[in-house]
mmCIF file of C-alpha atoms in Angstrom:
data_model
loop_
_atom_site.group_PDB
_atom_site.id
_atom_site.type_symbol
_atom_site.label_atom_id
_atom_site.label_comp_id
_atom_site.label_asym_id
_atom_site.label_seq_id
_atom_site.Cartn_x
_atom_site.Cartn_y
_atom_site.Cartn_z
ATOM 1 C CA MET A 298 48.435 -85.460 9.213
ATOM 2 C CA SER A 299 46.755 -82.836 12.069
ATOM 3 C CA LYS A 300 49.343 -81.956 14.974
ATOM 4 C CA THR A 301 47.618 -83.902 17.016
ATOM 5 C CA SER A 302 47.264 -87.243 15.913
ATOM 6 C CA LYS A 303 49.562 -90.134 16.941
ATOM 7 C CA MET A 304 50.545 -93.025 14.409
ATOM 8 C CA ASN A 305 50.849 -96.377 15.602
ATOM 9 C CA LYS A 306 54.694 -97.217 16.631
ATOM 10 C CA LEU A 307 56.411 -98.168 13.282
ATOM 11 C CA ILE A 308 59.790 -100.691 13.448
ATOM 12 C CA LEU A 309 62.479 -100.405 10.326
ATOM 13 C CA PRO A 310 65.812 -102.710 9.581
ATOM 14 C CA THR A 311 68.301 -99.548 9.216
ATOM 15 C CA LEU A 312 71.466 -99.311 8.109
ATOM 16 C CA LYS A 313 73.408 -96.420 9.538
ATOM 17 C CA GLY A 314 76.057 -94.328 7.964
ATOM 18 C CA LYS A 315 77.903 -90.397 7.817
ATOM 19 C CA MET A 316 78.290 -88.347 5.606
ATOM 20 C CA GLY A 317 80.171 -85.166 5.970
ATOM 21 C CA ASP A 318 78.735 -83.918 9.741
ATOM 22 C CA TRP A 319 75.184 -85.776 9.343
ATOM 23 C CA LEU A 320 74.277 -89.199 10.368
ATOM 24 C CA TYR A 321 72.237 -90.651 8.681
ATOM 25 C CA TYR A 322 69.503 -94.430 8.984
ATOM 26 C CA VAL A 323 68.774 -95.987 5.717
ATOM 27 C CA THR A 324 65.887 -97.569 5.404
ATOM 28 C CA LEU A 325 62.901 -98.970 3.461
ATOM 29 C CA LEU A 326 59.151 -97.334 4.075
ATOM 30 C CA PRO A 327 56.184 -98.964 2.832
ATOM 31 C CA PHE A 328 54.053 -96.575 0.939
ATOM 32 C CA LYS A 329 50.757 -96.282 3.374
ATOM 33 C CA GLU A 330 53.445 -95.091 5.977
ATOM 34 C CA VAL A 331 54.788 -92.639 3.340
ATOM 35 C CA ALA A 332 51.250 -91.281 2.314
ATOM 36 C CA LYS A 333 50.618 -91.455 6.425
ATOM 37 C CA ARG A 334 53.384 -89.602 8.126
ATOM 38 C CA ILE A 335 54.945 -87.341 5.155
ATOM 39 C CA SER A 336 54.605 -83.569 4.791
ATOM 40 C CA LEU A 337 56.400 -81.982 2.848
ATOM 41 C CA ALA A 338 59.213 -79.174 2.818
ATOM 42 C CA ASP A 339 56.936 -77.021 5.418
ATOM 43 C CA GLU A 340 59.520 -77.308 8.509
ATOM 44 C CA ILE A 341 61.763 -75.137 7.259
ATOM 45 C CA HIS A 342 60.603 -71.222 7.566
ATOM 46 C CA LYS A 343 58.976 -70.525 9.943
ATOM 47 C CA ASP A 344 56.735 -68.490 7.288
ATOM 48 C CA LYS A 345 54.690 -70.993 5.954
ATOM 49 C CA GLY A 346 53.611 -68.345 2.896
ATOM 50 C CA LEU A 347 56.999 -70.045 0.972
ATOM 51 C CA SER A 348 55.835 -73.061 2.404
ATOM 52 C CA ARG A 349 52.954 -73.216 0.252
ATOM 53 C CA MET A 350 55.363 -72.348 -2.288
ATOM 54 C CA ILE A 351 56.951 -74.956 -2.689
ATOM 55 C CA GLN A 352 54.278 -77.160 -2.143
ATOM 56 C CA ARG A 353 52.220 -75.227 -5.124
ATOM 57 C CA LYS A 354 55.160 -76.390 -7.276
ATOM 58 C CA VAL A 355 55.075 -80.214 -6.575
ATOM 59 C CA THR A 356 51.501 -80.665 -7.008
ATOM 60 C CA SER A 357 51.600 -79.151 -9.753
ATOM 61 C CA ARG A 358 54.207 -81.909 -11.569
ATOM 62 C CA THR A 359 53.048 -84.935 -9.883
ATOM 63 C CA LYS A 360 50.445 -85.611 -11.777
ATOM 64 C CA ASP A 361 53.019 -88.337 -14.193
ATOM 65 C CA ILE A 362 54.170 -89.210 -11.760
ATOM 66 C CA VAL A 363 51.006 -91.021 -10.035
ATOM 67 C CA ASN A 364 50.334 -92.236 -13.414
ATOM 68 C CA TYR A 365 53.658 -94.231 -14.136
ATOM 69 C CA ILE A 366 53.458 -95.651 -10.359
ATOM 70 C CA LYS A 367 49.567 -96.797 -11.984
ATOM 71 C CA THR A 368 50.745 -98.172 -15.132
ATOM 72 C CA GLN A 369 54.830 -98.875 -14.991
ATOM 73 C CA ASP A 370 55.101 -102.474 -13.871
ATOM 74 C CA GLN A 371 58.492 -101.914 -13.964
ATOM 75 C CA ARG A 372 58.420 -98.684 -11.806
ATOM 76 C CA PHE A 373 61.673 -97.701 -9.583
ATOM 77 C CA PHE A 374 62.542 -95.120 -7.489
ATOM 78 C CA ASN A 375 65.189 -93.126 -5.935
ATOM 79 C CA SER A 376 65.883 -92.294 -2.140
ATOM 80 C CA LEU A 377 63.314 -90.401 -0.515
ATOM 81 C CA ILE A 378 65.710 -88.402 1.996
ATOM 82 C CA LEU A 379 63.723 -87.249 4.898
ATOM 83 C CA GLY A 380 64.036 -84.272 7.217
ATOM 84 C CA ILE A 381 62.625 -86.241 11.323
ATOM 85 C CA TYR A 382 62.839 -83.780 14.292
ATOM 86 C CA GLY A 383 59.790 -84.312 17.413
ATOM 87 C CA GLY A 384 59.224 -87.653 18.933
ATOM 88 C CA SER A 385 61.383 -90.392 20.668
ATOM 89 C CA PRO A 386 63.589 -92.159 17.440
ATOM 90 C CA GLN A 387 65.010 -94.827 18.618
ATOM 91 C CA TRP A 388 68.220 -96.609 16.982
ATOM 92 C CA GLN A 389 68.887 -100.085 18.600
ATOM 93 C CA GLU A 390 72.370 -101.816 17.610
ATOM 94 C CA ILE A 391 72.276 -105.575 16.202
ATOM 95 C CA ASP A 392 74.741 -107.110 17.594
ATOM 96 C CA ILE A 393 76.035 -110.564 16.254
ATOM 97 C CA ASP A 394 77.488 -113.426 17.160
ATOM 98 C CA LYS A 395 81.453 -113.470 16.318
ATOM 99 C CA LYS A 396 80.855 -117.477 17.191
ATOM 100 C CA SER A 397 79.382 -118.063 14.016
ATOM 101 C CA ASN A 398 80.940 -115.939 11.780
ATOM 102 C CA ASP A 399 84.425 -115.329 10.071
ATOM 103 C CA LEU A 400 84.817 -111.644 10.943
ATOM 104 C CA SER A 401 87.936 -110.174 12.349
ATOM 105 C CA GLU A 402 87.180 -107.475 15.530
ATOM 106 C CA GLU A 403 86.924 -104.708 13.095
ATOM 107 C CA GLN A 404 85.102 -105.858 10.876
ATOM 108 C CA LEU A 405 82.425 -106.901 13.561
ATOM 109 C CA GLU A 406 82.852 -103.473 14.617
ATOM 110 C CA TYR A 407 81.593 -101.824 12.164
ATOM 111 C CA LEU A 408 78.674 -104.468 10.925
ATOM 112 C CA ASN A 409 76.934 -103.788 14.863
ATOM 113 C CA ARG A 410 77.767 -100.443 14.926
ATOM 114 C CA THR A 411 75.722 -100.081 10.649
ATOM 115 C CA PHE A 412 73.455 -102.372 11.732
ATOM 116 C CA GLY A 413 70.268 -101.657 13.920
ATOM 117 C CA ILE A 414 66.481 -101.140 14.227
ATOM 118 C CA LEU A 415 65.191 -97.365 14.711
ATOM 119 C CA THR A 416 62.050 -97.022 16.064
ATOM 120 C CA LEU A 417 59.453 -94.324 15.863
ATOM 121 C CA ASN A 418 57.105 -93.740 18.546
ATOM 122 C CA GLY A 419 54.512 -92.169 16.273
ATOM 123 C CA GLU A 420 55.199 -88.801 17.715
ATOM 124 C CA GLU A 421 57.564 -87.926 15.079
ATOM 125 C CA LYS A 422 57.441 -85.471 12.477
ATOM 126 C CA ILE A 423 58.758 -85.928 9.343
ATOM 127 C CA PHE A 424 59.338 -84.219 5.706
ATOM 128 C CA ALA A 425 60.639 -84.299 2.561
ATOM 129 C CA ILE A 426 63.740 -82.822 1.643
ATOM 130 C CA ASP A 427 64.822 -84.427 -1.594
ATOM 131 C CA GLY A 428 61.746 -86.739 -3.180
ATOM 132 C CA GLN A 429 59.435 -83.930 -2.653
ATOM 133 C CA HIS A 430 57.093 -84.994 -5.618
ATOM 134 C CA ARG A 431 57.345 -88.682 -5.373
ATOM 135 C CA SER A 432 56.410 -88.331 -1.667
ATOM 136 C CA LYS A 433 52.852 -86.210 -3.236
ATOM 137 C CA ALA A 434 52.661 -88.370 -5.769
ATOM 138 C CA ILE A 435 52.482 -92.270 -3.309
ATOM 139 C CA LYS A 436 49.914 -90.129 -1.126
ATOM 140 C CA ASP A 437 47.758 -89.693 -4.305
ATOM 141 C CA THR A 438 47.789 -92.500 -5.626
ATOM 142 C CA ILE A 439 47.208 -94.176 -2.618
ATOM 143 C CA LYS A 440 44.203 -92.136 -1.670
ATOM 144 C CA LYS A 441 42.774 -93.168 -4.618
ATOM 145 C CA ASP A 442 44.367 -96.808 -5.285
ATOM 146 C CA PRO A 443 44.868 -98.422 -1.493
ATOM 147 C CA THR A 444 46.497 -101.614 -3.466
ATOM 148 C CA PHE A 445 49.707 -99.781 -3.582
ATOM 149 C CA SER A 446 50.188 -99.097 -0.160
ATOM 150 C CA ASP A 447 52.078 -102.131 0.761
ATOM 151 C CA GLU A 448 54.928 -101.179 -1.899
ATOM 152 C CA GLU A 449 58.256 -100.072 -0.230
ATOM 153 C CA ILE A 450 60.575 -97.136 -0.556
ATOM 154 C CA ALA A 451 64.347 -96.303 0.269
ATOM 155 C CA VAL A 452 64.043 -93.527 2.281
ATOM 156 C CA ILE A 453 66.750 -92.007 3.930
ATOM 157 C CA PHE A 454 66.530 -90.115 7.329
ATOM 158 C CA ILE A 455 68.028 -87.487 8.903
ATOM 159 C CA SER A 456 67.537 -85.614 12.409
ATOM 160 C CA HIS A 457 66.332 -82.250 11.502
ATOM 161 C CA LYS A 458 65.892 -79.769 14.096
ATOM 162 C CA LYS A 459 63.640 -77.753 15.145
ATOM 163 C CA THR A 460 65.893 -74.242 15.895
ATOM 164 C CA THR A 461 66.727 -71.300 13.818
ATOM 165 C CA GLU A 462 70.232 -73.061 13.435
ATOM 166 C CA GLY A 463 68.003 -76.338 12.486
ATOM 167 C CA GLU A 464 66.385 -73.799 9.360
ATOM 168 C CA ILE A 465 68.920 -73.244 8.011
ATOM 169 C CA ARG A 466 70.965 -76.377 8.157
ATOM 170 C CA THR A 467 67.854 -78.102 6.589
ATOM 171 C CA ARG A 468 67.186 -75.946 4.044
ATOM 172 C CA ARG A 469 71.411 -75.319 3.014
ATOM 173 C CA LEU A 470 70.456 -79.647 1.962
ATOM 174 C CA PHE A 471 67.525 -79.370 0.521
ATOM 175 C CA SER A 472 68.308 -76.172 -1.778
ATOM 176 C CA THR A 473 71.681 -78.263 -2.118
ATOM 177 C CA LEU A 474 70.756 -81.362 -3.514
ATOM 178 C CA ASN A 475 67.992 -79.864 -5.991
ATOM 179 C CA ARG A 476 69.976 -76.780 -7.192
ATOM 180 C CA TYR A 477 72.892 -79.949 -7.877
ATOM 181 C CA ALA A 478 70.038 -82.609 -8.957
ATOM 182 C CA LYS A 479 71.210 -82.553 -12.770
ATOM 183 C CA PRO A 480 68.254 -82.443 -14.965
ATOM 184 C CA VAL A 481 68.913 -85.969 -17.923
ATOM 185 C CA SER A 482 69.965 -85.109 -21.153
ATOM 186 C CA ILE A 483 68.893 -85.085 -24.197
ATOM 187 C CA SER A 484 70.731 -88.187 -25.714
ATOM 188 C CA GLU A 485 70.830 -89.825 -21.560
ATOM 189 C CA ILE A 486 66.936 -90.711 -22.324
ATOM 190 C CA ILE A 487 67.772 -91.357 -26.187
ATOM 191 C CA ALA A 488 70.246 -93.574 -24.866
ATOM 192 C CA LEU A 489 68.048 -95.078 -22.058
ATOM 193 C CA ASP A 490 64.678 -94.213 -21.855
ATOM 194 C CA GLU A 491 62.411 -97.485 -22.155
ATOM 195 C CA GLU A 492 59.705 -95.192 -21.139
ATOM 196 C CA ASP A 493 60.353 -93.063 -24.835
ATOM 197 C CA ASN A 494 59.271 -94.722 -27.790
ATOM 198 C CA CYS A 495 60.573 -91.767 -30.349
ATOM 199 C CA ALA A 496 63.581 -93.051 -27.964
ATOM 200 C CA ILE A 497 62.982 -96.602 -28.539
ATOM 201 C CA ILE A 498 62.405 -95.570 -32.326
ATOM 202 C CA THR A 499 65.505 -93.592 -33.129
ATOM 203 C CA ARG A 500 67.479 -96.469 -30.839
ATOM 204 C CA ASN A 501 66.204 -99.481 -33.306
ATOM 205 C CA ILE A 502 66.327 -96.973 -37.082
ATOM 206 C CA VAL A 503 70.087 -96.818 -35.859
ATOM 207 C CA GLU A 504 70.433 -100.970 -35.102
ATOM 208 C CA TYR A 505 68.803 -101.835 -37.870
ATOM 209 C CA PHE A 506 67.754 -98.755 -40.157
ATOM 210 C CA HIS A 507 70.661 -100.229 -43.682
ATOM 211 C CA LEU A 508 69.371 -96.488 -45.369
ATOM 212 C CA LEU A 509 71.098 -95.586 -42.323
ATOM 213 C CA LYS A 510 73.792 -97.978 -41.327
ATOM 214 C CA GLY A 511 77.435 -95.874 -39.936
ATOM 215 C CA LYS A 512 75.366 -92.457 -40.902
ATOM 216 C CA ILE A 513 74.275 -91.329 -37.680
ATOM 217 C CA LEU A 514 76.659 -89.689 -35.688
ATOM 218 C CA PHE A 515 76.197 -89.817 -31.672
ATOM 219 C CA ASN A 516 76.721 -86.539 -30.483
ATOM 220 C CA GLN A 517 75.840 -84.438 -26.503
ATOM 221 C CA ASN A 518 74.484 -81.058 -29.106
ATOM 222 C CA ARG A 519 72.593 -80.986 -32.439
ATOM 223 C CA SER A 520 75.398 -79.802 -34.296
ATOM 224 C CA ILE A 521 77.482 -81.756 -37.223
ATOM 225 C CA SER A 522 81.031 -80.522 -37.909
ATOM 226 C CA GLN A 523 81.579 -78.940 -41.446
ATOM 227 C CA ALA A 524 84.817 -80.900 -41.775
ATOM 228 C CA ASN A 525 82.035 -84.147 -41.547
ATOM 229 C CA TYR A 526 81.696 -85.600 -45.009
ATOM 230 C CA ASP A 527 79.668 -89.203 -44.041
ATOM 231 C CA ALA A 528 77.641 -88.613 -41.624
ATOM 232 C CA PHE A 529 73.667 -88.320 -42.870
ATOM 233 C CA THR A 530 72.704 -86.406 -39.722
ATOM 234 C CA ASN A 531 73.010 -86.552 -35.650
ATOM 235 C CA ILE A 532 70.926 -89.014 -33.393
ATOM 236 C CA ILE A 533 69.323 -86.108 -30.815
ATOM 237 C CA VAL A 534 68.833 -84.347 -34.491
ATOM 238 C CA LEU A 535 67.250 -87.852 -35.640
ATOM 239 C CA TYR A 536 65.426 -88.478 -32.282
ATOM 240 C CA ASP A 537 63.859 -84.840 -32.935
ATOM 241 C CA LEU A 538 62.170 -86.070 -36.636
ATOM 242 C CA VAL A 539 61.146 -89.205 -35.659
ATOM 243 C CA LYS A 540 58.933 -87.114 -33.064
ATOM 244 C CA ILE A 541 57.460 -84.702 -35.862
ATOM 245 C CA LEU A 542 56.250 -87.127 -38.151
ATOM 246 C CA LEU A 543 54.739 -89.077 -34.854
ATOM 247 C CA THR A 544 52.914 -86.879 -32.806
ATOM 248 C CA ASN A 545 51.030 -84.410 -32.501
ATOM 249 C CA SER A 546 53.978 -81.455 -31.406
ATOM 250 C CA SER A 547 53.226 -78.014 -32.860
ATOM 251 C CA VAL A 548 55.497 -77.338 -36.247
ATOM 252 C CA TYR A 549 56.161 -74.189 -35.720
ATOM 253 C CA GLY A 550 53.394 -73.142 -33.919
ATOM 254 C CA ILE A 551 51.123 -75.030 -36.324
ATOM 255 C CA LYS A 552 48.472 -77.620 -35.162
ATOM 256 C CA SER A 553 49.844 -81.131 -35.737
ATOM 257 C CA LYS A 554 48.415 -84.238 -35.784
ATOM 258 C CA GLY A 555 49.739 -87.346 -34.083
ATOM 259 C CA GLU A 556 50.119 -89.123 -31.464
ATOM 260 C CA GLU A 557 49.951 -87.989 -28.430
ATOM 261 C CA ILE A 558 53.174 -86.779 -27.555
ATOM 262 C CA LYS A 559 53.296 -85.897 -23.950
ATOM 263 C CA ILE A 560 51.782 -90.329 -23.335
ATOM 264 C CA PHE A 561 53.519 -90.788 -26.482
ATOM 265 C CA THR A 562 57.335 -90.382 -25.034
ATOM 266 C CA LYS A 563 56.257 -91.655 -21.207
ATOM 267 C CA LYS A 564 54.222 -94.872 -21.682
ATOM 268 C CA ARG A 565 56.256 -97.513 -24.322
ATOM 269 C CA GLN A 566 53.837 -99.563 -26.608
ATOM 270 C CA SER A 567 54.176 -103.306 -27.572
ATOM 271 C CA ASP A 568 56.437 -103.693 -28.897
ATOM 272 C CA GLU A 569 54.321 -104.298 -31.843
ATOM 273 C CA THR A 570 52.704 -101.471 -32.493
ATOM 274 C CA ASN A 571 56.355 -99.689 -31.978
ATOM 275 C CA ASN A 572 57.658 -101.333 -35.203
ATOM 276 C CA VAL A 573 54.252 -100.564 -36.766
ATOM 277 C CA LYS A 574 55.648 -95.905 -36.419
ATOM 278 C CA GLN A 575 58.866 -97.516 -36.687
ATOM 279 C CA ASN A 576 58.097 -98.852 -39.937
ATOM 280 C CA TYR A 577 56.166 -95.674 -41.261
ATOM 281 C CA VAL A 578 59.119 -93.602 -40.271
ATOM 282 C CA GLU A 579 61.414 -95.422 -42.215
ATOM 283 C CA SER A 580 59.200 -95.465 -45.210
ATOM 284 C CA ILE A 581 59.289 -91.886 -45.366
ATOM 285 C CA PHE A 582 63.127 -91.968 -45.494
ATOM 286 C CA ILE A 583 63.100 -94.760 -48.157
ATOM 287 C CA GLU A 584 60.753 -92.125 -50.584
ATOM 288 C CA LEU A 585 63.020 -89.066 -48.799
ATOM 289 C CA PHE A 586 66.020 -90.628 -50.467
ATOM 290 C CA GLU A 587 64.779 -92.203 -53.504
ATOM 291 C CA ARG A 588 63.442 -88.907 -54.669
ATOM 292 C CA LEU A 589 65.673 -86.044 -53.784
ATOM 293 C CA PRO A 590 68.504 -86.065 -56.101
ATOM 294 C CA VAL A 591 70.980 -84.083 -52.983
ATOM 295 C CA LEU A 592 69.877 -87.298 -51.003
ATOM 296 C CA GLU A 593 70.199 -90.034 -53.658
ATOM 297 C CA LYS A 594 73.582 -88.865 -54.690
ATOM 298 C CA PHE A 595 75.190 -88.781 -51.082
ATOM 299 C CA ILE A 596 73.687 -92.207 -50.518
ATOM 300 C CA GLN A 597 75.075 -93.092 -53.600
ATOM 301 C CA LYS A 598 78.833 -91.725 -52.965
ATOM 302 C CA ASN A 599 78.304 -92.235 -49.364
ATOM 303 C CA TYR A 600 80.412 -88.416 -49.200
ATOM 304 C CA ILE A 601 78.645 -84.623 -48.249
ATOM 305 C CA ASP A 602 81.111 -81.765 -48.732
ATOM 306 C CA ARG A 603 79.575 -79.735 -46.149
ATOM 307 C CA SER A 604 81.798 -76.640 -45.071
ATOM 308 C CA LYS A 605 80.765 -75.684 -49.598
ATOM 309 C CA LEU A 606 78.209 -72.918 -49.981
ATOM 310 C CA LYS A 607 76.179 -74.861 -52.565
ATOM 311 C CA SER A 608 76.409 -78.208 -50.253
ATOM 312 C CA SER A 609 72.055 -78.738 -49.680
ATOM 313 C CA LEU A 610 70.391 -77.055 -46.532
ATOM 314 C CA LEU A 611 69.585 -81.237 -45.788
ATOM 315 C CA PHE A 612 72.896 -81.966 -44.353
ATOM 316 C CA LYS A 613 72.300 -79.413 -41.760
ATOM 317 C CA PRO A 614 70.186 -79.803 -39.113
ATOM 318 C CA ILE A 615 68.450 -76.708 -39.469
ATOM 319 C CA GLY A 616 67.713 -77.698 -43.247
ATOM 320 C CA GLN A 617 66.647 -81.253 -41.795
ATOM 321 C CA ASN A 618 64.029 -79.854 -39.034
ATOM 322 C CA ILE A 619 62.563 -77.481 -42.081
ATOM 323 C CA LEU A 620 62.864 -80.122 -44.192
ATOM 324 C CA PHE A 621 60.283 -82.798 -42.225
ATOM 325 C CA SER A 622 58.960 -79.777 -40.716
ATOM 326 C CA VAL A 623 56.872 -79.078 -43.514
ATOM 327 C CA LEU A 624 56.867 -82.984 -44.429
ATOM 328 C CA LYS A 625 54.795 -83.194 -41.373
ATOM 329 C CA ILE A 626 52.325 -80.532 -42.085
ATOM 330 C CA GLY A 627 51.507 -81.766 -45.707
ATOM 331 C CA ILE A 628 50.820 -85.128 -44.852
ATOM 332 C CA ASP A 629 48.645 -83.220 -42.379
ATOM 333 C CA ASN A 630 47.144 -82.186 -44.924
ATOM 334 C CA ASN A 631 47.303 -84.622 -48.075
ATOM 335 C CA THR A 632 50.271 -81.775 -49.851
ATOM 336 C CA LYS A 633 52.765 -84.795 -49.160
ATOM 337 C CA ILE A 634 53.669 -85.158 -53.650
ATOM 338 C CA LYS A 635 54.156 -81.201 -53.376
ATOM 339 C CA VAL A 636 56.354 -81.069 -50.453
ATOM 340 C CA LEU A 637 58.578 -84.058 -52.445
ATOM 341 C CA ASP A 638 58.060 -81.983 -56.224
ATOM 342 C CA PHE A 639 59.025 -78.703 -54.051
ATOM 343 C CA PHE A 640 62.040 -79.989 -52.838
ATOM 344 C CA GLU A 641 63.333 -82.024 -55.964
ATOM 345 C CA THR A 642 63.651 -79.117 -57.505
ATOM 346 C CA HIS A 643 64.553 -76.312 -55.574
ATOM 347 C CA ASP A 644 67.960 -75.099 -55.150
ATOM 348 C CA PHE A 645 67.879 -75.890 -50.857
ATOM 349 C CA SER A 646 71.421 -73.773 -50.646
ATOM 350 C CA LEU A 647 72.601 -71.224 -50.368
ATOM 351 C CA ARG A 648 73.894 -70.400 -52.911
ATOM 352 C CA ASN A 649 69.929 -69.518 -53.599
ATOM 353 C CA PRO A 650 70.397 -65.588 -52.888
ATOM 354 C CA SER A 651 66.820 -66.579 -50.439
ATOM 355 C CA TRP A 652 68.267 -68.671 -48.426
ATOM 356 C CA ARG A 653 71.825 -67.178 -48.755
ATOM 357 C CA LYS A 654 69.874 -64.134 -47.209
ATOM 358 C CA ILE A 655 67.759 -65.682 -45.291
ATOM 359 C CA PHE A 656 70.422 -67.920 -42.935
ATOM 360 C CA TYR A 657 74.186 -66.951 -44.196
ATOM 361 C CA ASN A 658 75.936 -64.189 -41.842
ATOM 362 C CA GLU A 659 78.384 -62.061 -44.183
ATOM 363 C CA GLU A 660 80.119 -61.036 -41.886
ATOM 364 C CA THR A 661 81.313 -63.747 -39.745
ATOM 365 C CA GLY A 662 80.726 -66.311 -42.340
ATOM 366 C CA ASN A 663 78.418 -68.452 -40.063
ATOM 367 C CA ILE A 664 74.444 -69.658 -40.697
ATOM 368 C CA LYS A 665 72.144 -68.432 -38.550
ATOM 369 C CA THR A 666 70.248 -70.966 -36.350
ATOM 370 C CA ASP A 667 67.596 -68.372 -35.403
ATOM 371 C CA LYS A 668 64.353 -70.033 -34.438
ATOM 372 C CA SER A 669 62.677 -67.121 -35.927
ATOM 373 C CA LEU A 670 63.729 -68.520 -39.406
ATOM 374 C CA GLN A 671 63.481 -71.462 -39.363
ATOM 375 C CA LYS A 672 59.787 -71.027 -38.599
ATOM 376 C CA TYR A 673 59.723 -67.765 -41.712
ATOM 377 C CA ALA A 674 61.186 -71.029 -43.576
ATOM 378 C CA VAL A 675 58.659 -73.241 -42.816
ATOM 379 C CA GLN A 676 56.179 -70.410 -44.083
ATOM 380 C CA ILE A 677 57.297 -69.076 -47.776
ATOM 381 C CA ILE A 678 57.645 -72.890 -48.242
ATOM 382 C CA LEU A 679 54.051 -73.628 -47.113
ATOM 383 C CA LYS A 680 52.861 -70.653 -48.931
ATOM 384 C CA LYS A 681 55.137 -72.145 -52.629
ATOM 385 C CA ILE A 682 53.369 -75.259 -51.963
ATOM 386 C CA GLY A 683 49.806 -73.468 -51.942
ATOM 387 C CA LEU A 684 49.182 -74.234 -48.023
ATOM 388 C CA ASN A 685 48.406 -70.744 -46.373
ATOM 389 C CA VAL A 686 49.474 -70.575 -41.688
ATOM 390 C CA LYS A 687 48.343 -68.118 -39.852
ATOM 391 C CA LEU A 688 51.073 -65.663 -39.416
ATOM 392 C CA THR A 689 51.420 -63.599 -36.157
ATOM 393 C CA PRO A 690 53.042 -60.092 -35.386
ATOM 394 C CA LYS A 691 55.918 -61.398 -35.224
ATOM 395 C CA ASP A 692 55.289 -63.530 -38.054
ATOM 396 C CA LEU A 693 54.617 -60.316 -39.476
ATOM 397 C CA ASP A 694 57.469 -58.666 -39.437
ATOM 398 C CA VAL A 695 60.254 -60.725 -40.251
ATOM 399 C CA HIS A 696 58.084 -61.923 -43.519
ATOM 400 C CA ASN A 697 58.176 -57.352 -43.650
ATOM 401 C CA ASN A 698 61.606 -57.874 -42.762
ATOM 402 C CA PHE A 699 62.387 -60.000 -45.946
ATOM 403 C CA ASN A 700 59.559 -59.783 -47.961
ATOM 404 C CA ILE A 701 60.685 -62.985 -49.864
ATOM 405 C CA THR A 702 58.583 -65.196 -52.486
ATOM 406 C CA LEU A 703 60.244 -68.170 -53.196
#
C-alpha cells in the first residue's frame, strides 16, 4: 500500500479485551482486506535495512502456506496479531437491551463494554506483529487467485504508537510472540498431523498392523531404554523408517527414490493410495521378521535383553536406521536380496569386534550414536554387498580412522 493511498472505510464486528497493559480488539478480516491493508512488520524499526531483513525471512517461507491455502479444503489459521496506528479508528459499544435478556447488571455491563463495532477510515497503517508468513501468503494467494477474496481470518488489533517508546514496546511484543512460539514436536506431528502421509501411515501401522501390535513405545524422543524387553522400537523411529522406505529423502547423503518428501509430508494423499503405501511398508517388515533370525526369535518369544552386548543392534535405534537405510539403497539398486542375506547371517551386535570398535565407548559403557559413525556403517555394509558410494573428504577421514573391512 502506498503512503498516499487511502482505503475505503471498513466496519468490523469486534470484541474488546485487556491483558496486562495491552488493550486489544478481536475481529474478522476478509482475505482481500488482509491483502490490501496489511504490511509486514517494518513499522517497528527506523532503519529500513532491519525491516528488509525481516521481509526476506518471511518471503522465503510462504510458498508452502500458499499451496496449503489453495489445495486444502479444511484450511484454517490461527489469529493474526496486527499493530495499527494513524488514521482514526473508532470503537463504538453495542447497547444490549436488558428487557429482552435475563441478565444481571454485572453481566450486562460486561457485555456492553466487550461487544462493539470498530470502524477504520482507511488511513490507518496496519502491520503484522505475529502472522507475517500467513499475511504474506494470503497476499500472494489473492494476487494469483481472487476467488479466495471473501474467506475470513480472525485478527487481533493492538494500538501502536509511532514513537521511540512505542516502537520499543511493539518490538518487545513481536519478539516475545515469535520467541516463545513453540515449534510442533515430531511426536505431536506423528500423533496429530492429517497432511503428513508418513505420520498417517505410522499411526495406522501402530493401530492395525498385527506384527507390531503392542510392540511400539510412545516416547517423546528416539531413545529406547535398555530395561525395555518387549518393544521392537518407538513411534518416532518407526516414523523415520516409514519415511526412509517411502520418500526420496537422502539416505546419509545418498540419493534415493520415492515420493517427493516435501509434498508427501505436507499434502495428504487419498486413503486408497495410503493403504497401498502402508501395505508395502508392512510387507517389508514381514519379510524382515521372517528372514532375519534375531527378529523371528523376538516375535516368537516377545522378549529381548537389550542390556547385553550380544543383543543385536537391530533392537536399537541406530541399528534400525542402518538396516532400513541399507535396505532402501538396496531396493533402489535391485539388490534387496543381498541386503537380506547379509543381515541374515551377519553378527550385527557389539559382540562383533568391528561394531564394538565403531559404536561402543569402552570407558563409559555407552553406545556412540554419532551420525558420522552410522553413515560409515551404512557405507561399509553397502561395499560388502557390492554397492560402492562416493565418499566425501570427511567420510574418508572416518574410513581411514577405523579401516574396517567386513
